């Protein structure tokens, strides 16, 4: 009995410590950012079908890029200002934005409901979408964009049929170098297309469209993509160009580099046309992504390193680190 009494007293003394530990496990919410937890709950349920990395996540990532990159020091546009959501009747009619009207209209009511700006919700939904993908980055999120914008000019988004020179030229106008462009293309690891080839509507750009992984970089380096996967011509050009192939190849098996370099480039992209110093950090509201389970990208069925004709000449191809299982890959799940 004496032992039991002493044990109870010890528990009573430790109780405050347990309480402290329990509190420490919960991310503290700053008042300034509290609205984003409400937005998070709504978009995870109502836009992302319960925190999924599916079609709506893919389109949200695409939307964030298209809104932000629409800035040119020569031609105008406000970058990541939400203009595509402010003027959907204009900007979603541009050929480069074909198919984005659905996701604009899915997200827009939640910006109005919670009183946040269109530019903010587009970048927030992008970060949440990425966190829904296995292996995805936890991209920092900065809030505070104004809701003032003007319609962006047309033809500022790099197109799938553009050359490497054209895309690097356009991106350099906004301050991105070739390494950052290669890193941003990691978004195609969790992507699908409807507009490039309407006979393959919903076809993904790699065989793991719900996983943020090096599979996209490997598959674009091989002779042909797996059955059911759509290859964007510009991606293939970047995968084989001497200026970009080395970093491309690095991302095949270096997931940490892929995540870190993508995240840095994404933060920069989210501030295009904005005064970054005037924004405030609400990254606390972005969920932690699920860890990548399989670190070994797999060659398309019937292909191996000998089907990679354009490799980096300054580093050996990481074939030993890849999955050489020659069994057929199951049919690709369309989003
Ligand atoms: Ca814009
Ligand atoms: Ca993937």
mmCIF file of C-alpha atoms and ligand atoms in Angstrom:
data_model
loop_
_atom_site.group_PDB
_atom_site.id
_atom_site.type_symbol
_atom_site.label_atom_id
_atom_site.label_comp_id
_atom_site.label_asym_id
_atom_site.label_seq_id
_atom_site.Cartn_x
_atom_site.Cartn_y
_atom_site.Cartn_z
ATOM 1 C CA UNK A 1 0.000 0.000 0.000
ATOM 2 C CA UNK A 2 2.876 2.314 0.875
ATOM 3 C CA UNK A 3 4.335 1.679 -2.583
ATOM 4 C CA UNK A 4 0.998 2.392 -4.269
ATOM 5 C CA UNK A 5 0.559 5.634 -2.313
ATOM 6 C CA UNK A 6 4.078 6.765 -3.238
ATOM 7 C CA UNK A 7 3.406 5.886 -6.926
ATOM 8 C CA UNK A 8 0.201 7.957 -6.885
ATOM 9 C CA UNK A 9 2.019 10.898 -5.285
ATOM 10 C CA UNK A 10 4.764 10.632 -7.914
ATOM 11 C CA UNK A 11 2.141 10.673 -10.700
ATOM 12 C CA UNK A 12 0.488 13.721 -9.118
ATOM 13 C CA UNK A 13 3.829 15.550 -9.040
ATOM 14 C CA UNK A 14 4.551 14.620 -12.666
ATOM 15 C CA UNK A 15 1.100 15.550 -13.938
ATOM 16 C CA UNK A 16 2.046 19.117 -14.884
ATOM 17 C CA UNK A 17 5.003 17.743 -16.853
ATOM 18 C CA UNK A 18 2.723 15.376 -18.775
ATOM 19 C CA UNK A 19 0.474 18.330 -19.541
ATOM 20 C CA UNK A 20 3.435 20.338 -20.788
ATOM 21 C CA UNK A 21 4.565 17.472 -23.011
ATOM 22 C CA UNK A 22 1.054 17.050 -24.425
ATOM 23 C CA UNK A 23 0.907 20.750 -25.233
ATOM 24 C CA UNK A 24 4.347 20.667 -26.829
ATOM 25 C CA UNK A 25 3.129 18.033 -29.303
ATOM 26 C CA UNK A 26 0.546 20.444 -30.715
ATOM 27 C CA UNK A 27 1.786 23.106 -33.118
ATOM 28 C CA UNK A 28 1.079 26.474 -31.515
ATOM 29 C CA UNK A 29 -1.241 28.581 -33.619
ATOM 30 C CA UNK A 30 -0.355 32.187 -34.081
ATOM 31 C CA UNK A 31 -3.350 34.500 -34.254
ATOM 32 C CA UNK A 32 -2.168 35.943 -37.517
ATOM 33 C CA UNK A 33 -2.165 32.540 -39.175
ATOM 34 C CA UNK A 34 -5.195 30.974 -37.477
ATOM 35 C CA UNK A 35 -7.446 31.534 -40.505
ATOM 36 C CA UNK A 36 -5.258 29.175 -42.531
ATOM 37 C CA UNK A 37 -6.153 26.236 -40.291
ATOM 38 C CA UNK A 38 -9.796 26.857 -41.174
ATOM 39 C CA UNK A 39 -8.967 27.143 -44.872
ATOM 40 C CA UNK A 40 -6.911 23.953 -44.574
ATOM 41 C CA UNK A 41 -9.796 21.989 -43.105
ATOM 42 C CA UNK A 42 -12.167 23.163 -45.829
ATOM 43 C CA UNK A 43 -9.925 22.563 -48.827
ATOM 44 C CA UNK A 44 -8.712 19.169 -47.600
ATOM 45 C CA UNK A 45 -12.330 18.024 -47.352
ATOM 46 C CA UNK A 46 -13.991 19.940 -50.164
ATOM 47 C CA UNK A 47 -11.255 20.357 -52.788
ATOM 48 C CA UNK A 48 -8.797 17.510 -52.201
ATOM 49 C CA UNK A 49 -11.369 14.776 -51.504
ATOM 50 C CA UNK A 50 -9.974 14.109 -48.026
ATOM 51 C CA UNK A 51 -6.280 15.085 -48.314
ATOM 52 C CA UNK A 52 -5.641 13.169 -51.550
ATOM 53 C CA UNK A 53 -2.881 13.739 -54.091
ATOM 54 C CA UNK A 54 -5.277 13.323 -57.001
ATOM 55 C CA UNK A 55 -6.502 15.418 -59.912
ATOM 56 C CA UNK A 56 -7.389 18.465 -57.787
ATOM 57 C CA UNK A 57 -3.955 18.434 -56.134
ATOM 58 C CA UNK A 58 -2.286 18.183 -59.548
ATOM 59 C CA UNK A 59 -4.334 21.072 -60.904
ATOM 60 C CA UNK A 60 -3.708 23.205 -57.790
ATOM 61 C CA UNK A 61 0.050 22.814 -58.265
ATOM 62 C CA UNK A 62 -0.304 23.760 -61.933
ATOM 63 C CA UNK A 63 -2.501 26.751 -61.027
ATOM 64 C CA UNK A 64 0.101 28.145 -58.603
ATOM 65 C CA UNK A 65 2.768 28.033 -61.313
ATOM 66 C CA UNK A 66 0.567 29.631 -63.974
ATOM 67 C CA UNK A 67 -0.579 32.465 -61.717
ATOM 68 C CA UNK A 68 2.928 33.246 -60.466
ATOM 69 C CA UNK A 69 4.942 32.984 -63.660
ATOM 70 C CA UNK A 70 2.646 35.436 -65.466
ATOM 71 C CA UNK A 71 4.881 38.395 -64.904
ATOM 72 C CA UNK A 72 7.296 40.084 -67.256
ATOM 73 C CA UNK A 73 9.345 43.222 -66.632
ATOM 74 C CA UNK A 74 8.689 44.100 -70.291
ATOM 75 C CA UNK A 75 5.077 43.039 -70.774
ATOM 76 C CA UNK A 76 3.475 43.362 -67.353
ATOM 77 C CA UNK A 77 1.430 41.021 -65.195
ATOM 78 C CA UNK A 78 1.560 40.831 -61.411
ATOM 79 C CA UNK A 79 3.013 37.356 -60.805
ATOM 80 C CA UNK A 80 1.631 35.509 -57.769
ATOM 81 C CA UNK A 81 -1.183 38.007 -57.307
ATOM 82 C CA UNK A 82 -4.218 35.772 -57.813
ATOM 83 C CA UNK A 83 -5.105 37.506 -61.082
ATOM 84 C CA UNK A 84 -6.182 34.220 -62.666
ATOM 85 C CA UNK A 85 -8.808 33.862 -59.903
ATOM 86 C CA UNK A 86 -9.773 37.537 -59.988
ATOM 87 C CA UNK A 87 -10.264 37.482 -63.772
ATOM 88 C CA UNK A 88 -11.043 33.848 -64.644
ATOM 89 C CA UNK A 89 -13.235 34.964 -67.547
ATOM 90 C CA UNK A 90 -10.080 36.415 -69.132
ATOM 91 C CA UNK A 91 -7.072 34.390 -68.016
ATOM 92 C CA UNK A 92 -8.545 30.875 -68.094
ATOM 93 C CA UNK A 93 -9.438 31.531 -71.734
ATOM 94 C CA UNK A 94 -5.744 31.740 -72.640
ATOM 95 C CA UNK A 95 -4.576 28.562 -74.396
ATOM 96 C CA UNK A 96 -1.771 28.136 -71.837
ATOM 97 C CA UNK A 97 -4.344 28.018 -69.014
ATOM 98 C CA UNK A 98 -6.740 25.592 -70.688
ATOM 99 C CA UNK A 99 -8.424 23.361 -68.145
ATOM 100 C CA UNK A 100 -7.593 25.505 -65.099
ATOM 101 C CA UNK A 101 -11.081 26.999 -64.816
ATOM 102 C CA UNK A 102 -12.314 24.007 -62.793
ATOM 103 C CA UNK A 103 -9.754 24.336 -60.020
ATOM 104 C CA UNK A 104 -10.077 28.135 -59.960
ATOM 105 C CA UNK A 105 -13.796 27.736 -59.299
ATOM 106 C CA UNK A 106 -13.204 24.988 -56.709
ATOM 107 C CA UNK A 107 -10.810 27.127 -54.636
ATOM 108 C CA UNK A 108 -12.398 30.569 -55.080
ATOM 109 C CA UNK A 109 -15.390 30.149 -52.706
ATOM 110 C CA UNK A 110 -13.031 29.335 -49.832
ATOM 111 C CA UNK A 111 -11.030 32.528 -50.350
ATOM 112 C CA UNK A 112 -14.297 34.492 -50.187
ATOM 113 C CA UNK A 113 -15.638 32.511 -47.211
ATOM 114 C CA UNK A 114 -12.496 33.056 -45.104
ATOM 115 C CA UNK A 115 -11.621 36.554 -46.357
ATOM 116 C CA UNK A 116 -8.158 35.660 -47.681
ATOM 117 C CA UNK A 117 -6.714 36.957 -50.942
ATOM 118 C CA UNK A 118 -6.812 35.006 -54.190
ATOM 119 C CA UNK A 119 -3.020 35.171 -54.503
ATOM 120 C CA UNK A 120 -2.639 33.707 -51.011
ATOM 121 C CA UNK A 121 -5.113 30.868 -51.391
ATOM 122 C CA UNK A 122 -3.570 29.769 -54.691
ATOM 123 C CA UNK A 123 -0.119 29.454 -53.107
ATOM 124 C CA UNK A 124 -1.534 27.929 -49.914
ATOM 125 C CA UNK A 125 -3.499 25.286 -51.846
ATOM 126 C CA UNK A 126 -0.347 24.487 -53.790
ATOM 127 C CA UNK A 127 1.645 23.861 -50.595
ATOM 128 C CA UNK A 128 -1.177 21.754 -49.128
ATOM 129 C CA UNK A 129 -1.537 19.783 -52.384
ATOM 130 C CA UNK A 130 2.182 18.990 -52.381
ATOM 131 C CA UNK A 131 1.991 17.885 -48.740
ATOM 132 C CA UNK A 132 -0.762 15.435 -49.698
ATOM 133 C CA UNK A 133 1.636 13.587 -51.998
ATOM 134 C CA UNK A 134 3.813 10.839 -50.534
ATOM 135 C CA UNK A 135 7.414 12.047 -50.419
ATOM 136 C CA UNK A 136 6.273 15.587 -51.069
ATOM 137 C CA UNK A 137 7.973 18.727 -49.825
ATOM 138 C CA UNK A 138 6.646 20.839 -46.975
ATOM 139 C CA UNK A 139 6.891 24.081 -48.922
ATOM 140 C CA UNK A 140 6.977 27.139 -46.652
ATOM 141 C CA UNK A 141 3.913 29.347 -47.040
ATOM 142 C CA UNK A 142 3.946 33.121 -46.710
ATOM 143 C CA UNK A 143 0.653 35.029 -46.522
ATOM 144 C CA UNK A 144 -0.295 38.659 -46.955
ATOM 145 C CA UNK A 145 -0.667 39.255 -50.698
ATOM 146 C CA UNK A 146 -3.026 42.053 -51.581
ATOM 147 C CA UNK A 147 -6.206 41.241 -53.426
ATOM 148 C CA UNK A 148 -5.523 43.938 -55.980
ATOM 149 C CA UNK A 149 -4.532 42.697 -59.419
ATOM 150 C CA UNK A 150 -4.873 43.372 -63.110
ATOM 151 C CA UNK A 151 -5.401 40.711 -65.785
ATOM 152 C CA UNK A 152 -2.087 39.245 -66.848
ATOM 153 C CA UNK A 153 -0.977 39.406 -70.495
ATOM 154 C CA UNK A 154 -1.192 36.198 -72.540
ATOM 155 C CA UNK A 155 1.730 33.957 -73.566
ATOM 156 C CA UNK A 156 3.866 34.282 -70.453
ATOM 157 C CA UNK A 157 3.670 30.620 -69.374
ATOM 158 C CA UNK A 158 6.300 28.288 -70.875
ATOM 159 C CA UNK A 159 4.585 25.856 -73.236
ATOM 160 C CA UNK A 160 5.056 22.065 -73.506
ATOM 161 C CA UNK A 161 6.329 22.420 -77.080
ATOM 162 C CA UNK A 162 8.844 25.205 -76.357
ATOM 163 C CA UNK A 163 12.584 24.635 -76.741
ATOM 164 C CA UNK A 164 14.977 24.624 -73.800
ATOM 165 C CA UNK A 165 16.277 28.013 -74.981
ATOM 166 C CA UNK A 166 12.785 29.486 -75.072
ATOM 167 C CA UNK A 167 11.910 28.196 -71.598
ATOM 168 C CA UNK A 168 15.210 29.189 -69.996
ATOM 169 C CA UNK A 169 14.916 32.627 -71.626
ATOM 170 C CA UNK A 170 11.392 33.154 -70.268
ATOM 171 C CA UNK A 171 12.286 31.894 -66.793
ATOM 172 C CA UNK A 172 15.446 33.979 -66.652
ATOM 173 C CA UNK A 173 13.360 37.074 -67.311
ATOM 174 C CA UNK A 174 11.674 36.348 -63.957
ATOM 175 C CA UNK A 175 14.963 35.538 -62.206
ATOM 176 C CA UNK A 176 15.202 31.745 -62.407
ATOM 177 C CA UNK A 177 18.360 29.951 -63.552
ATOM 178 C CA UNK A 178 18.474 26.582 -65.295
ATOM 179 C CA UNK A 179 18.992 24.622 -62.040
ATOM 180 C CA UNK A 180 15.868 26.200 -60.567
ATOM 181 C CA UNK A 181 13.893 25.365 -63.701
ATOM 182 C CA UNK A 182 14.999 21.712 -63.515
ATOM 183 C CA UNK A 183 14.010 21.681 -59.830
ATOM 184 C CA UNK A 184 10.590 23.242 -60.491
ATOM 185 C CA UNK A 185 9.886 20.532 -63.057
ATOM 186 C CA UNK A 186 9.729 18.087 -60.124
ATOM 187 C CA UNK A 187 6.086 19.196 -60.025
ATOM 188 C CA UNK A 188 5.618 16.947 -63.068
ATOM 189 C CA UNK A 189 6.248 13.997 -60.765
ATOM 190 C CA UNK A 190 2.742 14.616 -59.384
ATOM 191 C CA UNK A 191 0.931 15.679 -62.538
ATOM 192 C CA UNK A 192 -1.337 14.602 -65.358
ATOM 193 C CA UNK A 193 -2.430 16.104 -68.639
ATOM 194 C CA UNK A 194 -5.808 16.628 -70.298
ATOM 195 C CA UNK A 195 -5.075 19.260 -72.908
ATOM 196 C CA UNK A 196 -1.913 18.184 -74.741
ATOM 197 C CA UNK A 197 -3.377 14.960 -76.099
ATOM 198 C CA UNK A 198 -7.114 14.685 -75.662
ATOM 199 C CA UNK A 199 -7.014 11.015 -76.657
ATOM 200 C CA UNK A 200 -4.994 10.406 -73.457
ATOM 201 C CA UNK A 201 -7.027 12.653 -71.124
ATOM 202 C CA UNK A 202 -5.980 12.207 -67.491
ATOM 203 C CA UNK A 203 -2.717 10.464 -68.385
ATOM 204 C CA UNK A 204 0.005 11.130 -65.789
ATOM 205 C CA UNK A 205 3.462 12.514 -66.559
ATOM 206 C CA UNK A 206 5.123 9.625 -64.708
ATOM 207 C CA UNK A 207 3.961 6.223 -63.500
ATOM 208 C CA UNK A 208 3.654 7.394 -59.856
ATOM 209 C CA UNK A 209 1.437 10.504 -60.097
ATOM 210 C CA UNK A 210 0.546 10.496 -56.394
ATOM 211 C CA UNK A 211 4.175 10.224 -55.275
ATOM 212 C CA UNK A 212 6.692 13.079 -55.363
ATOM 213 C CA UNK A 213 9.723 11.060 -56.486
ATOM 214 C CA UNK A 214 12.565 10.667 -58.984
ATOM 215 C CA UNK A 215 10.457 8.385 -61.165
ATOM 216 C CA UNK A 216 9.583 11.336 -63.411
ATOM 217 C CA UNK A 217 13.263 12.208 -63.957
ATOM 218 C CA UNK A 218 14.175 8.572 -64.729
ATOM 219 C CA UNK A 219 11.287 7.956 -67.116
ATOM 220 C CA UNK A 220 12.017 11.096 -69.146
ATOM 221 C CA UNK A 221 15.642 9.940 -69.578
ATOM 222 C CA UNK A 222 14.705 6.531 -71.030
ATOM 223 C CA UNK A 223 13.931 5.999 -74.710
ATOM 224 C CA UNK A 224 10.195 5.869 -74.230
ATOM 225 C CA UNK A 225 7.792 6.408 -71.327
ATOM 226 C CA UNK A 226 5.863 3.531 -69.743
ATOM 227 C CA UNK A 227 2.574 2.668 -71.376
ATOM 228 C CA UNK A 228 -0.139 5.132 -70.341
ATOM 229 C CA UNK A 229 2.337 7.848 -69.307
ATOM 230 C CA UNK A 230 2.329 11.066 -71.341
ATOM 231 C CA UNK A 231 5.694 12.636 -72.109
ATOM 232 C CA UNK A 232 5.775 16.405 -72.540
ATOM 233 C CA UNK A 233 8.184 17.248 -75.377
ATOM 234 C CA UNK A 234 9.904 20.016 -73.372
ATOM 235 C CA UNK A 235 10.540 17.620 -70.458
ATOM 236 C CA UNK A 236 12.348 15.269 -72.813
ATOM 237 C CA UNK A 237 14.439 18.160 -74.156
ATOM 238 C CA UNK A 238 15.486 19.153 -70.618
ATOM 239 C CA UNK A 239 16.282 15.503 -69.797
ATOM 240 C CA UNK A 240 18.701 15.295 -72.719
ATOM 241 C CA UNK A 241 20.198 18.801 -72.986
ATOM 242 C CA UNK A 242 23.909 18.981 -71.977
ATOM 243 C CA UNK A 243 23.158 22.107 -69.894
ATOM 244 C CA UNK A 244 20.528 20.443 -67.754
ATOM 245 C CA UNK A 245 21.088 16.664 -67.924
ATOM 246 C CA UNK A 246 23.465 16.476 -64.934
ATOM 247 C CA UNK A 247 21.088 17.972 -62.385
ATOM 248 C CA UNK A 248 18.239 16.059 -64.031
ATOM 249 C CA UNK A 249 20.166 12.830 -63.477
ATOM 250 C CA UNK A 250 20.960 13.778 -59.862
ATOM 251 C CA UNK A 251 17.260 14.020 -59.098
ATOM 252 C CA UNK A 252 16.674 10.463 -60.377
ATOM 253 C CA UNK A 253 17.936 8.987 -57.112
ATOM 254 C CA UNK A 254 18.610 11.932 -54.765
ATOM 255 C CA UNK A 255 15.222 12.584 -53.229
ATOM 256 C CA UNK A 256 16.497 14.978 -50.575
ATOM 257 C CA UNK A 257 18.111 17.257 -53.158
ATOM 258 C CA UNK A 258 14.991 17.100 -55.294
ATOM 259 C CA UNK A 259 12.771 18.129 -52.365
ATOM 260 C CA UNK A 260 15.085 20.838 -51.035
ATOM 261 C CA UNK A 261 15.860 22.486 -54.363
ATOM 262 C CA UNK A 262 12.228 22.322 -55.437
ATOM 263 C CA UNK A 263 11.082 23.913 -52.153
ATOM 264 C CA UNK A 264 13.537 26.790 -52.447
ATOM 265 C CA UNK A 265 12.526 27.470 -56.055
ATOM 266 C CA UNK A 266 8.849 27.246 -55.109
ATOM 267 C CA UNK A 267 9.179 29.849 -52.337
ATOM 268 C CA UNK A 268 10.840 32.139 -54.866
ATOM 269 C CA UNK A 269 8.103 31.477 -57.409
ATOM 270 C CA UNK A 270 5.372 32.249 -54.854
ATOM 271 C CA UNK A 271 6.913 35.699 -54.381
ATOM 272 C CA UNK A 272 7.157 36.678 -58.058
ATOM 273 C CA UNK A 273 5.749 40.186 -58.420
ATOM 274 C CA UNK A 274 5.392 40.462 -54.625
ATOM 275 C CA UNK A 275 7.439 42.207 -51.956
ATOM 276 C CA UNK A 276 8.548 39.123 -50.018
ATOM 277 C CA UNK A 277 9.505 41.255 -46.986
ATOM 278 C CA UNK A 278 5.896 42.354 -46.589
ATOM 279 C CA UNK A 279 4.605 38.768 -46.374
ATOM 280 C CA UNK A 280 4.494 36.791 -43.116
ATOM 281 C CA UNK A 281 5.298 33.172 -42.430
ATOM 282 C CA UNK A 282 2.305 30.859 -41.951
ATOM 283 C CA UNK A 283 4.130 27.626 -42.797
ATOM 284 C CA UNK A 284 2.880 26.240 -39.482
ATOM 285 C CA UNK A 285 -0.467 25.480 -41.151
ATOM 286 C CA UNK A 286 1.062 23.239 -43.846
ATOM 287 C CA UNK A 287 0.717 19.553 -42.912
ATOM 288 C CA UNK A 288 3.760 17.292 -42.743
ATOM 289 C CA UNK A 289 3.845 15.113 -45.881
ATOM 290 C CA UNK A 290 3.958 11.314 -45.722
ATOM 291 C CA UNK A 291 7.485 9.963 -46.062
ATOM 292 C CA UNK A 292 8.572 8.356 -49.311
ATOM 293 C CA UNK A 293 8.308 4.581 -48.948
ATOM 294 C CA UNK A 294 10.230 3.470 -52.033
ATOM 295 C CA UNK A 295 13.449 5.358 -52.710
ATOM 296 C CA UNK A 296 14.367 3.308 -55.751
ATOM 297 C CA UNK A 297 12.815 4.519 -59.009
ATOM 298 C CA UNK A 298 12.036 1.744 -61.456
ATOM 299 C CA UNK A 299 12.868 1.506 -65.138
ATOM 300 C CA UNK A 300 9.931 1.260 -67.528
ATOM 301 C CA UNK A 301 9.197 -2.374 -68.451
ATOM 302 C CA UNK A 302 11.800 -3.807 -70.798
ATOM 303 C CA UNK A 303 14.203 -0.865 -70.445
ATOM 304 C CA UNK A 304 17.462 -0.427 -68.575
ATOM 305 C CA UNK A 305 20.409 1.954 -68.365
ATOM 306 C CA UNK A 306 21.373 1.039 -71.940
ATOM 307 C CA UNK A 307 18.133 2.709 -73.053
ATOM 308 C CA UNK A 308 19.338 5.999 -71.575
ATOM 309 C CA UNK A 309 21.267 7.520 -74.450
ATOM 310 C CA UNK A 310 21.870 10.979 -73.026
ATOM 311 C CA UNK A 311 23.578 10.819 -69.650
ATOM 312 C CA UNK A 312 25.605 13.274 -67.613
ATOM 313 C CA UNK A 313 29.247 12.987 -68.670
ATOM 314 C CA UNK A 314 30.517 14.399 -65.378
ATOM 315 C CA UNK A 315 28.926 11.832 -63.061
ATOM 316 C CA UNK A 316 28.158 8.132 -63.365
ATOM 317 C CA UNK A 317 24.571 7.117 -63.989
ATOM 318 C CA UNK A 318 23.095 5.804 -60.701
ATOM 319 C CA UNK A 319 22.025 2.461 -62.157
ATOM 320 C CA UNK A 320 23.009 0.439 -59.062
ATOM 321 C CA UNK A 321 20.569 2.472 -56.985
ATOM 322 C CA UNK A 322 17.615 1.854 -59.279
ATOM 323 C CA UNK A 323 15.029 -0.884 -59.287
ATOM 324 C CA UNK A 324 15.806 -3.348 -62.073
ATOM 325 C CA UNK A 325 12.832 -5.579 -61.386
ATOM 326 C CA UNK A 326 11.867 -6.606 -64.911
ATOM 327 C CA UNK A 327 8.285 -7.533 -64.104
ATOM 328 C CA UNK A 328 5.707 -5.505 -66.000
ATOM 329 C CA UNK A 329 4.558 -2.371 -64.247
ATOM 330 C CA UNK A 330 0.815 -2.515 -63.505
ATOM 331 C CA UNK A 331 -1.288 -0.244 -65.705
ATOM 332 C CA UNK A 332 -0.913 3.376 -64.719
ATOM 333 C CA UNK A 333 -3.757 4.761 -62.644
ATOM 334 C CA UNK A 334 -5.211 7.772 -64.386
ATOM 335 C CA UNK A 335 -6.115 10.676 -62.165
HETATM 336 CA CA1 LIG B 1 -1.016 36.285 -61.784
HETATM 337 CA CA1 LIG B 2 5.788 10.536 -59.307
#
